[in-house]
Amino acid sequence: MTIGGDDEPAAPSARPQSLIFSFLGVYALDRGTAISSGSVIEVFARLGVSEEAVRSTLARMVKRNLLVRHRLGRRVYLGLTPHAETVLRDGRRRVWETGAVNRDWDGTWTVVGFSLPDSRRSTRHDLRSRLIWAGFGPLQSGLWITPGTKDVTGVFDGLDVDDHVTVLAARAYTPTEAADLVAKAFDIEQIARRYRTFLARWDVPRPLPDAPDALVRQLLLHTDWLQLVRQDPHLPAEHLPDDWPAIRAEQVFHARAEEYVRPARLVADGVLDELIP
């Protein structure tokens, strides 16, 4: 999927499922409707996503209990399952409520320690991936931390690791400093680089000048931002540089989101075929 000219800055590669989640979060969540698969395909054709890719992604989402099919004649409509609504509300909370800058940290850390045998190497890999997705960083072998108090029960779902993990709430005490924990467990420069990439794409006079309409820009904006905040461990502001790029990036996201919401809705109204199940 390519939108823009050769001079457009590179942005995180968005898989069709990530884009579809953004689409569903904006146009399906809390509406009580199902959307025809044909109109979803039409929307994503504007983004350069093939019909085959959209159909296969939607089929996988049905198998994963994220979407449910409804039929009306020869047309197939797709509605959200309760599981999908939970996932999308979490994404909405991260985008609109949590914010990109943690100014309310109370000094606590959630600590996860684990030890798995080599025979469960695949499970160990899955657990590490989930911890990263949940905002944890590796402090030392088998010991991961994230700022604040977090409910991590969902991280372990389906992995059968309860007997191999320890979860604690902790504080740093001398000689350990919170700033040292941040530096050891998290790649600050990599996080900053992601925000600078976002700014290079969206903090310009005319973002994505080759995009066909505001709906495309809206979906790409929301997908870029959700990928950013999901990868951001939400580190304490007092232990980050004063010029932390997330501050400006959050301002840009909110401004662009407000700019696109009405024209994108007009485009969507002309494309989407909806059904009340």
PDB file of C-alpha atoms in Angstrom:
ATOM      1  CA  MET A   1       0.000   0.000   0.000  1.00  0.00           C
ATOM      2  CA  THR A   2       1.559   3.254  -1.142  1.00  0.00           C
ATOM      3  CA  ILE A   3      -0.046   6.657  -0.964  1.00  0.00           C
ATOM      4  CA  GLY A   4       2.083   9.692  -1.690  1.00  0.00           C
ATOM      5  CA  GLY A   5       5.086  10.600  -3.753  1.00  0.00           C
ATOM      6  CA  ASP A   6       8.736   9.677  -3.497  1.00  0.00           C
ATOM      7  CA  ASP A   7       9.401  12.495  -1.053  1.00  0.00           C
ATOM      8  CA  GLU A   8       6.806  11.336   1.460  1.00  0.00           C
ATOM      9  CA  PRO A   9       8.457  10.125   4.679  1.00  0.00           C
ATOM     10  CA  ALA A  10       8.289   6.450   5.423  1.00  0.00           C
ATOM     11  CA  ALA A  11       5.568   5.473   7.884  1.00  0.00           C
ATOM     12  CA  PRO A  12       4.967   2.303   9.843  1.00  0.00           C
ATOM     13  CA  SER A  13       3.657  -0.429   7.562  1.00  0.00           C
ATOM     14  CA  ALA A  14      -0.010  -0.947   8.356  1.00  0.00           C
ATOM     15  CA  ARG A  15      -1.399  -4.421   7.812  1.00  0.00           C
ATOM     16  CA  PRO A  16      -4.961  -4.687   6.449  1.00  0.00           C
ATOM     17  CA  GLN A  17      -6.177  -5.915   9.856  1.00  0.00           C
ATOM     18  CA  SER A  18      -4.769  -2.807  11.585  1.00  0.00           C
ATOM     19  CA  LEU A  19      -6.548  -0.589   9.074  1.00  0.00           C
ATOM     20  CA  ILE A  20      -9.788  -2.554   9.426  1.00  0.00           C
ATOM     21  CA  PHE A  21      -9.617  -2.221  13.208  1.00  0.00           C
ATOM     22  CA  SER A  22      -9.284   1.556  12.806  1.00  0.00           C
ATOM     23  CA  PHE A  23     -12.221   1.558  10.396  1.00  0.00           C
ATOM     24  CA  LEU A  24     -14.399  -0.491  12.758  1.00  0.00           C
ATOM     25  CA  GLY A  25     -13.435   1.663  15.727  1.00  0.00           C
ATOM     26  CA  VAL A  26     -14.636   4.784  13.936  1.00  0.00           C
ATOM     27  CA  TYR A  27     -17.606   3.470  11.917  1.00  0.00           C
ATOM     28  CA  ALA A  28     -18.944   0.396  13.735  1.00  0.00           C
ATOM     29  CA  LEU A  29     -18.254   0.623  17.476  1.00  0.00           C
ATOM     30  CA  ASP A  30     -21.344   1.541  19.538  1.00  0.00           C
ATOM     31  CA  ARG A  31     -23.528   1.956  16.424  1.00  0.00           C
ATOM     32  CA  GLY A  32     -25.354  -1.383  16.697  1.00  0.00           C
ATOM     33  CA  THR A  33     -25.108  -2.003  12.956  1.00  0.00           C
ATOM     34  CA  ALA A  34     -23.443  -4.470  10.622  1.00  0.00           C
ATOM     35  CA  ILE A  35     -21.606  -3.281   7.493  1.00  0.00           C
ATOM     36  CA  SER A  36     -21.754  -5.089   4.168  1.00  0.00           C
ATOM     37  CA  SER A  37     -18.524  -6.784   3.127  1.00  0.00           C
ATOM     38  CA  GLY A  38     -18.880  -5.174  -0.291  1.00  0.00           C
ATOM     39  CA  SER A  39     -18.784  -1.659   1.116  1.00  0.00           C
ATOM     40  CA  VAL A  40     -15.793  -2.536   3.309  1.00  0.00           C
ATOM     41  CA  ILE A  41     -14.020  -3.730   0.158  1.00  0.00           C
ATOM     42  CA  GLU A  42     -14.947  -0.464  -1.575  1.00  0.00           C
ATOM     43  CA  VAL A  43     -13.531   1.603   1.306  1.00  0.00           C
ATOM     44  CA  PHE A  44     -10.237  -0.267   1.299  1.00  0.00           C
ATOM     45  CA  ALA A  45      -9.883  -0.110  -2.467  1.00  0.00           C
ATOM     46  CA  ARG A  46      -9.404   3.626  -1.857  1.00  0.00           C
ATOM     47  CA  LEU A  47      -6.444   2.708   0.358  1.00  0.00           C
ATOM     48  CA  GLY A  48      -4.932   0.448  -2.281  1.00  0.00           C
ATOM     49  CA  VAL A  49      -5.789  -2.756  -0.379  1.00  0.00           C
ATOM     50  CA  SER A  50      -6.854  -5.555  -2.715  1.00  0.00           C
ATOM     51  CA  GLU A  51     -10.255  -7.249  -2.517  1.00  0.00           C
ATOM     52  CA  GLU A  52      -8.525 -10.566  -1.850  1.00  0.00           C
ATOM     53  CA  ALA A  53      -6.590  -9.121   1.102  1.00  0.00           C
ATOM     54  CA  VAL A  54      -9.743  -7.576   2.589  1.00  0.00           C
ATOM     55  CA  ARG A  55     -11.788 -10.771   2.198  1.00  0.00           C
ATOM     56  CA  SER A  56      -9.099 -12.967   3.733  1.00  0.00           C
ATOM     57  CA  THR A  57      -8.625 -10.540   6.635  1.00  0.00           C
ATOM     58  CA  LEU A  58     -12.367 -10.404   7.318  1.00  0.00           C
ATOM     59  CA  ALA A  59     -12.576 -14.217   7.185  1.00  0.00           C
ATOM     60  CA  ARG A  60      -9.766 -14.506   9.747  1.00  0.00           C
ATOM     61  CA  MET A  61     -11.505 -11.992  11.985  1.00  0.00           C
ATOM     62  CA  VAL A  62     -14.692 -14.074  11.843  1.00  0.00           C
ATOM     63  CA  LYS A  63     -12.725 -17.188  12.826  1.00  0.00           C
ATOM     64  CA  ARG A  64     -11.134 -15.289  15.713  1.00  0.00           C
ATOM     65  CA  ASN A  65     -14.569 -14.266  17.069  1.00  0.00           C
ATOM     66  CA  LEU A  66     -14.060 -10.615  16.215  1.00  0.00           C
ATOM     67  CA  LEU A  67     -16.764 -10.366  13.557  1.00  0.00           C
ATOM     68  CA  VAL A  68     -20.076 -12.156  13.021  1.00  0.00           C
ATOM     69  CA  ARG A  69     -21.799 -12.624   9.664  1.00  0.00           C
ATOM     70  CA  HIS A  70     -25.397 -11.626   8.913  1.00  0.00           C
ATOM     71  CA  ARG A  71     -27.027 -12.447   5.578  1.00  0.00           C
ATOM     72  CA  LEU A  72     -29.695 -10.490   3.738  1.00  0.00           C
ATOM     73  CA  GLY A  73     -30.414 -12.081   0.394  1.00  0.00           C
ATOM     74  CA  ARG A  74     -27.088 -12.470  -1.376  1.00  0.00           C
ATOM     75  CA  ARG A  75     -25.373  -9.799   0.690  1.00  0.00           C
ATOM     76  CA  VAL A  76     -23.165 -10.502   3.683  1.00  0.00           C
ATOM     77  CA  TYR A  77     -23.002  -8.004   6.528  1.00  0.00           C
ATOM     78  CA  LEU A  78     -20.388  -8.028   9.279  1.00  0.00           C
ATOM     79  CA  GLY A  79     -21.070  -6.983  12.855  1.00  0.00           C
ATOM     80  CA  LEU A  80     -18.881  -6.705  15.914  1.00  0.00           C
ATOM     81  CA  THR A  81     -18.790  -9.454  18.524  1.00  0.00           C
ATOM     82  CA  PRO A  82     -18.579  -8.558  22.237  1.00  0.00           C
ATOM     83  CA  HIS A  83     -14.908  -9.586  22.088  1.00  0.00           C
ATOM     84  CA  ALA A  84     -14.250  -7.139  19.255  1.00  0.00           C
ATOM     85  CA  GLU A  85     -16.062  -4.373  21.117  1.00  0.00           C
ATOM     86  CA  THR A  86     -13.790  -4.949  24.128  1.00  0.00           C
ATOM     87  CA  VAL A  87     -10.678  -4.759  21.938  1.00  0.00           C
ATOM     88  CA  LEU A  88     -11.883  -1.638  20.143  1.00  0.00           C
ATOM     89  CA  ARG A  89     -12.857   0.130  23.359  1.00  0.00           C
ATOM     90  CA  ASP A  90      -9.374  -0.538  24.692  1.00  0.00           C
ATOM     91  CA  GLY A  91      -7.948   1.034  21.553  1.00  0.00           C
ATOM     92  CA  ARG A  92     -10.276   4.008  21.894  1.00  0.00           C
ATOM     93  CA  ARG A  93      -9.246   4.446  25.514  1.00  0.00           C
ATOM     94  CA  ARG A  94      -5.574   4.461  24.554  1.00  0.00           C
ATOM     95  CA  VAL A  95      -6.154   6.953  21.759  1.00  0.00           C
ATOM     96  CA  TRP A  96      -8.504   9.423  23.462  1.00  0.00           C
ATOM     97  CA  GLU A  97      -8.079   9.004  27.219  1.00  0.00           C
ATOM     98  CA  THR A  98      -4.650   7.688  28.165  1.00  0.00           C
ATOM     99  CA  GLY A  99      -2.706  10.230  26.140  1.00  0.00           C
ATOM    100  CA  ALA A 100       0.846   9.997  24.858  1.00  0.00           C
ATOM    101  CA  VAL A 101       2.556  11.656  27.823  1.00  0.00           C
ATOM    102  CA  ASN A 102       2.485  10.203  31.358  1.00  0.00           C
ATOM    103  CA  ARG A 103       2.339  13.190  33.708  1.00  0.00           C
ATOM    104  CA  ASP A 104       0.548  11.404  36.556  1.00  0.00           C
ATOM    105  CA  TRP A 105       3.006   8.656  37.462  1.00  0.00           C
ATOM    106  CA  ASP A 106       2.901   7.791  41.172  1.00  0.00           C
ATOM    107  CA  GLY A 107       6.350   6.189  41.379  1.00  0.00           C
ATOM    108  CA  THR A 108       5.153   2.580  41.250  1.00  0.00           C
ATOM    109  CA  TRP A 109       6.227  -0.130  38.829  1.00  0.00           C
ATOM    110  CA  THR A 110       4.531  -3.349  37.799  1.00  0.00           C
ATOM    111  CA  VAL A 111       7.137  -6.111  37.733  1.00  0.00           C
ATOM    112  CA  VAL A 112       6.785  -9.443  35.952  1.00  0.00           C
ATOM    113  CA  GLY A 113       9.330 -12.189  36.511  1.00  0.00           C
ATOM    114  CA  PHE A 114       9.216 -15.478  34.647  1.00  0.00           C
ATOM    115  CA  SER A 115      11.289 -18.578  34.005  1.00  0.00           C
ATOM    116  CA  LEU A 116      10.285 -21.111  31.347  1.00  0.00           C
ATOM    117  CA  PRO A 117      12.191 -24.243  30.333  1.00  0.00           C
ATOM    118  CA  ASP A 118      13.787 -24.538  26.889  1.00  0.00           C
ATOM    119  CA  SER A 119      11.072 -27.025  25.945  1.00  0.00           C
ATOM    120  CA  ARG A 120       8.645 -24.082  26.021  1.00  0.00           C
ATOM    121  CA  ARG A 121      10.726 -21.715  23.933  1.00  0.00           C
ATOM    122  CA  SER A 122       7.768 -20.817  21.705  1.00  0.00           C
ATOM    123  CA  THR A 123       5.660 -19.880  24.732  1.00  0.00           C
ATOM    124  CA  ARG A 124       8.522 -17.783  26.076  1.00  0.00           C
ATOM    125  CA  HIS A 125       8.665 -15.901  22.771  1.00  0.00           C
ATOM    126  CA  ASP A 126       4.886 -15.313  22.838  1.00  0.00           C
ATOM    127  CA  LEU A 127       5.051 -14.068  26.424  1.00  0.00           C
ATOM    128  CA  ARG A 128       7.834 -11.618  25.624  1.00  0.00           C
ATOM    129  CA  SER A 129       5.890 -10.317  22.627  1.00  0.00           C
ATOM    130  CA  ARG A 130       2.796  -9.797  24.753  1.00  0.00           C
ATOM    131  CA  LEU A 131       4.769  -8.014  27.461  1.00  0.00           C
ATOM    132  CA  ILE A 132       6.236  -5.615  24.907  1.00  0.00           C
ATOM    133  CA  TRP A 133       2.735  -4.989  23.517  1.00  0.00           C
ATOM    134  CA  ALA A 134       1.523  -4.288  27.066  1.00  0.00           C
ATOM    135  CA  GLY A 135       4.217  -1.636  27.590  1.00  0.00           C
ATOM    136  CA  PHE A 136       6.830  -3.667  29.479  1.00  0.00           C
ATOM    137  CA  GLY A 137      10.575  -3.454  28.977  1.00  0.00           C
ATOM    138  CA  PRO A 138      13.226  -6.060  29.874  1.00  0.00           C
ATOM    139  CA  LEU A 139      15.192  -4.933  32.919  1.00  0.00           C
ATOM    140  CA  GLN A 140      17.332  -8.061  33.124  1.00  0.00           C
ATOM    141  CA  SER A 141      17.017 -11.753  32.327  1.00  0.00           C
ATOM    142  CA  GLY A 142      13.441 -12.854  33.024  1.00  0.00           C
ATOM    143  CA  LEU A 143      12.493  -9.574  34.738  1.00  0.00           C
ATOM    144  CA  TRP A 144      10.264  -7.040  32.983  1.00  0.00           C
ATOM    145  CA  ILE A 145       8.861  -3.719  34.213  1.00  0.00           C
ATOM    146  CA  THR A 146       6.369  -1.048  33.251  1.00  0.00           C
ATOM    147  CA  PRO A 147       5.487   2.208  35.052  1.00  0.00           C
ATOM    148  CA  GLY A 148       2.307   2.314  37.116  1.00  0.00           C
ATOM    149  CA  THR A 149       0.039  -0.427  38.398  1.00  0.00           C
ATOM    150  CA  LYS A 150      -1.303  -2.584  35.578  1.00  0.00           C
ATOM    151  CA  ASP A 151      -3.679  -5.526  35.413  1.00  0.00           C
ATOM    152  CA  VAL A 152      -1.671  -8.067  33.423  1.00  0.00           C
ATOM    153  CA  THR A 153      -3.997 -11.057  33.658  1.00  0.00           C
ATOM    154  CA  GLY A 154      -4.861 -10.741  29.973  1.00  0.00           C
ATOM    155  CA  VAL A 155      -1.183 -10.984  29.055  1.00  0.00           C
ATOM    156  CA  PHE A 156      -1.094 -14.589  30.224  1.00  0.00           C
ATOM    157  CA  ASP A 157      -4.413 -15.774  28.750  1.00  0.00           C
ATOM    158  CA  GLY A 158      -4.035 -19.060  26.917  1.00  0.00           C
ATOM    159  CA  LEU A 159      -0.311 -19.436  27.595  1.00  0.00           C
ATOM    160  CA  ASP A 160      -0.574 -21.753  30.628  1.00  0.00           C
ATOM    161  CA  VAL A 161       2.230 -19.947  32.458  1.00  0.00           C
ATOM    162  CA  ASP A 162       0.619 -19.047  35.790  1.00  0.00           C
ATOM    163  CA  ASP A 163       2.957 -21.417  37.660  1.00  0.00           C
ATOM    164  CA  HIS A 164       5.997 -19.847  36.005  1.00  0.00           C
ATOM    165  CA  VAL A 165       5.375 -16.119  36.509  1.00  0.00           C
ATOM    166  CA  THR A 166       5.511 -13.705  39.444  1.00  0.00           C
ATOM    167  CA  VAL A 167       3.762 -10.324  39.342  1.00  0.00           C
ATOM    168  CA  LEU A 168       4.580  -7.573  41.831  1.00  0.00           C
ATOM    169  CA  ALA A 169       4.029  -3.875  42.415  1.00  0.00           C
ATOM    170  CA  ALA A 170       7.262  -2.144  43.431  1.00  0.00           C
ATOM    171  CA  ARG A 171       9.106   1.128  43.979  1.00  0.00           C
ATOM    172  CA  ALA A 172      12.721   2.032  43.361  1.00  0.00           C
ATOM    173  CA  TYR A 173      14.914   2.587  46.409  1.00  0.00           C
ATOM    174  CA  THR A 174      18.496   3.815  46.730  1.00  0.00           C
ATOM    175  CA  PRO A 175      20.848   3.009  45.095  1.00  0.00           C
ATOM    176  CA  THR A 176      18.341   2.264  42.328  1.00  0.00           C
ATOM    177  CA  GLU A 177      16.970   5.357  40.590  1.00  0.00           C
ATOM    178  CA  ALA A 178      13.819   5.472  38.479  1.00  0.00           C
ATOM    179  CA  ALA A 179      15.734   7.220  35.696  1.00  0.00           C
ATOM    180  CA  ASP A 180      18.178   4.295  35.607  1.00  0.00           C
ATOM    181  CA  LEU A 181      15.316   1.819  35.288  1.00  0.00           C
ATOM    182  CA  VAL A 182      13.901   3.773  32.344  1.00  0.00           C
ATOM    183  CA  ALA A 183      17.292   3.852  30.620  1.00  0.00           C
ATOM    184  CA  LYS A 184      17.967   0.147  31.178  1.00  0.00           C
ATOM    185  CA  ALA A 185      14.593  -1.307  30.234  1.00  0.00           C
ATOM    186  CA  PHE A 186      13.467   0.943  27.376  1.00  0.00           C
ATOM    187  CA  ASP A 187      14.959   2.178  24.112  1.00  0.00           C
ATOM    188  CA  ILE A 188      14.132   5.870  24.483  1.00  0.00           C
ATOM    189  CA  GLU A 189      15.624   6.850  21.148  1.00  0.00           C
ATOM    190  CA  GLN A 190      13.629   4.239  19.271  1.00  0.00           C
ATOM    191  CA  ILE A 191      10.389   5.432  20.856  1.00  0.00           C
ATOM    192  CA  ALA A 192      11.259   9.038  20.002  1.00  0.00           C
ATOM    193  CA  ARG A 193      12.119   8.033  16.442  1.00  0.00           C
ATOM    194  CA  ARG A 194       8.644   6.564  15.953  1.00  0.00           C
ATOM    195  CA  TYR A 195       7.052   9.853  17.020  1.00  0.00           C
ATOM    196  CA  ARG A 196       9.361  11.838  14.751  1.00  0.00           C
ATOM    197  CA  THR A 197       8.327   9.609  11.839  1.00  0.00           C
ATOM    198  CA  PHE A 198       4.681  10.321  12.646  1.00  0.00           C
ATOM    199  CA  LEU A 199       5.385  14.065  12.725  1.00  0.00           C
ATOM    200  CA  ALA A 200       7.240  13.932   9.405  1.00  0.00           C
ATOM    201  CA  ARG A 201       4.135  12.430   7.838  1.00  0.00           C
ATOM    202  CA  TRP A 202       1.366  14.420   9.514  1.00  0.00           C
ATOM    203  CA  ASP A 203       2.862  17.704  10.801  1.00  0.00           C
ATOM    204  CA  VAL A 204       3.062  19.235   7.340  1.00  0.00           C
ATOM    205  CA  PRO A 205       0.784  21.680   5.494  1.00  0.00           C
ATOM    206  CA  ARG A 206      -0.850  18.980   3.294  1.00  0.00           C
ATOM    207  CA  PRO A 207      -0.423  15.427   4.595  1.00  0.00           C
ATOM    208  CA  LEU A 208      -0.722  12.653   2.012  1.00  0.00           C
ATOM    209  CA  PRO A 209      -1.477  14.943  -0.953  1.00  0.00           C
ATOM    210  CA  ASP A 210      -2.122  11.951  -3.245  1.00  0.00           C
ATOM    211  CA  ALA A 211      -4.751  10.374  -0.960  1.00  0.00           C
ATOM    212  CA  PRO A 212      -8.139  10.340  -2.733  1.00  0.00           C
ATOM    213  CA  ASP A 213     -10.226  11.750   0.132  1.00  0.00           C
ATOM    214  CA  ALA A 214     -10.525  12.576   3.839  1.00  0.00           C
ATOM    215  CA  LEU A 215     -11.749   9.068   4.686  1.00  0.00           C
ATOM    216  CA  VAL A 216      -8.433   7.580   3.559  1.00  0.00           C
ATOM    217  CA  ARG A 217      -6.471  10.189   5.491  1.00  0.00           C
ATOM    218  CA  GLN A 218      -8.598   9.615   8.582  1.00  0.00           C
ATOM    219  CA  LEU A 219      -8.088   5.834   8.570  1.00  0.00           C
ATOM    220  CA  LEU A 220      -4.349   6.121   7.980  1.00  0.00           C
ATOM    221  CA  LEU A 221      -4.035   8.773  10.693  1.00  0.00           C
ATOM    222  CA  HIS A 222      -5.885   6.671  13.275  1.00  0.00           C
ATOM    223  CA  THR A 223      -3.940   3.541  12.347  1.00  0.00           C
ATOM    224  CA  ASP A 224      -0.572   5.305  12.572  1.00  0.00           C
ATOM    225  CA  TRP A 225      -1.478   6.805  15.934  1.00  0.00           C
ATOM    226  CA  LEU A 226      -2.877   3.636  17.475  1.00  0.00           C
ATOM    227  CA  GLN A 227       0.248   1.724  16.437  1.00  0.00           C
ATOM    228  CA  LEU A 228       2.316   4.428  18.111  1.00  0.00           C
ATOM    229  CA  VAL A 229       0.479   4.526  21.413  1.00  0.00           C
ATOM    230  CA  ARG A 230       0.235   0.730  21.602  1.00  0.00           C
ATOM    231  CA  GLN A 231       4.030   0.514  21.286  1.00  0.00           C
ATOM    232  CA  ASP A 232       4.660   3.361  23.721  1.00  0.00           C
ATOM    233  CA  PRO A 233       5.285   2.147  27.321  1.00  0.00           C
ATOM    234  CA  HIS A 234       3.943   5.479  28.584  1.00  0.00           C
ATOM    235  CA  LEU A 235       7.080   6.362  30.493  1.00  0.00           C
ATOM    236  CA  PRO A 236       7.037   9.031  33.230  1.00  0.00           C
ATOM    237  CA  ALA A 237       7.403  12.504  31.740  1.00  0.00           C
ATOM    238  CA  GLU A 238       9.916  13.568  34.402  1.00  0.00           C
ATOM    239  CA  HIS A 239      12.374  10.965  33.102  1.00  0.00           C
ATOM    240  CA  LEU A 240      12.124  11.930  29.444  1.00  0.00           C
ATOM    241  CA  PRO A 241      13.803  14.762  27.499  1.00  0.00           C
ATOM    242  CA  ASP A 242      12.128  18.174  27.663  1.00  0.00           C
ATOM    243  CA  ASP A 243      11.661  18.141  23.882  1.00  0.00           C
ATOM    244  CA  TRP A 244       9.965  14.716  23.919  1.00  0.00           C
ATOM    245  CA  PRO A 245       8.337  14.456  20.445  1.00  0.00           C
ATOM    246  CA  ALA A 246       5.218  12.684  21.753  1.00  0.00           C
ATOM    247  CA  ILE A 247       4.006  16.048  23.102  1.00  0.00           C
ATOM    248  CA  ARG A 248       3.875  17.642  19.644  1.00  0.00           C
ATOM    249  CA  ALA A 249       2.722  14.400  17.996  1.00  0.00           C
ATOM    250  CA  GLU A 250      -0.315  14.192  20.273  1.00  0.00           C
ATOM    251  CA  GLN A 251      -1.274  17.776  19.436  1.00  0.00           C
ATOM    252  CA  VAL A 252      -0.963  17.029  15.722  1.00  0.00           C
ATOM    253  CA  PHE A 253      -3.044  13.869  15.974  1.00  0.00           C
ATOM    254  CA  HIS A 254      -5.921  15.655  17.708  1.00  0.00           C
ATOM    255  CA  ALA A 255      -5.842  18.554  15.231  1.00  0.00           C
ATOM    256  CA  ARG A 256      -5.823  16.271  12.184  1.00  0.00           C
ATOM    257  CA  ALA A 257      -8.500  13.981  13.643  1.00  0.00           C
ATOM    258  CA  GLU A 258     -10.810  16.962  14.143  1.00  0.00           C
ATOM    259  CA  GLU A 259     -10.003  18.236  10.647  1.00  0.00           C
ATOM    260  CA  TYR A 260     -10.943  14.948   8.967  1.00  0.00           C
ATOM    261  CA  VAL A 261     -13.949  13.812  10.979  1.00  0.00           C
ATOM    262  CA  ARG A 262     -16.707  15.641   9.083  1.00  0.00           C
ATOM    263  CA  PRO A 263     -15.485  15.282   5.484  1.00  0.00           C
ATOM    264  CA  ALA A 264     -14.606  11.640   6.147  1.00  0.00           C
ATOM    265  CA  ARG A 265     -18.094  10.990   7.512  1.00  0.00           C
ATOM    266  CA  LEU A 266     -19.607  12.457   4.333  1.00  0.00           C
ATOM    267  CA  VAL A 267     -17.542  10.092   2.193  1.00  0.00           C
ATOM    268  CA  ALA A 268     -18.408   7.133   4.415  1.00  0.00           C
ATOM    269  CA  ASP A 269     -22.133   7.941   4.273  1.00  0.00           C
ATOM    270  CA  GLY A 270     -21.967   7.666   0.495  1.00  0.00           C
ATOM    271  CA  VAL A 271     -20.154   4.330   0.550  1.00  0.00           C
ATOM    272  CA  LEU A 272     -21.266   2.275   3.544  1.00  0.00           C
ATOM    273  CA  ASP A 273     -24.179  -0.143   3.322  1.00  0.00           C
ATOM    274  CA  GLU A 274     -25.366  -0.861   6.864  1.00  0.00           C
ATOM    275  CA  LEU A 275     -27.882  -3.208   8.435  1.00  0.00           C
ATOM    276  CA  ILE A 276     -29.413  -3.291  11.905  1.00  0.00           C
ATOM    277  CA  PRO A 277     -29.288  -7.022  12.787  1.00  0.00           C
TER     278      PRO A 277
END
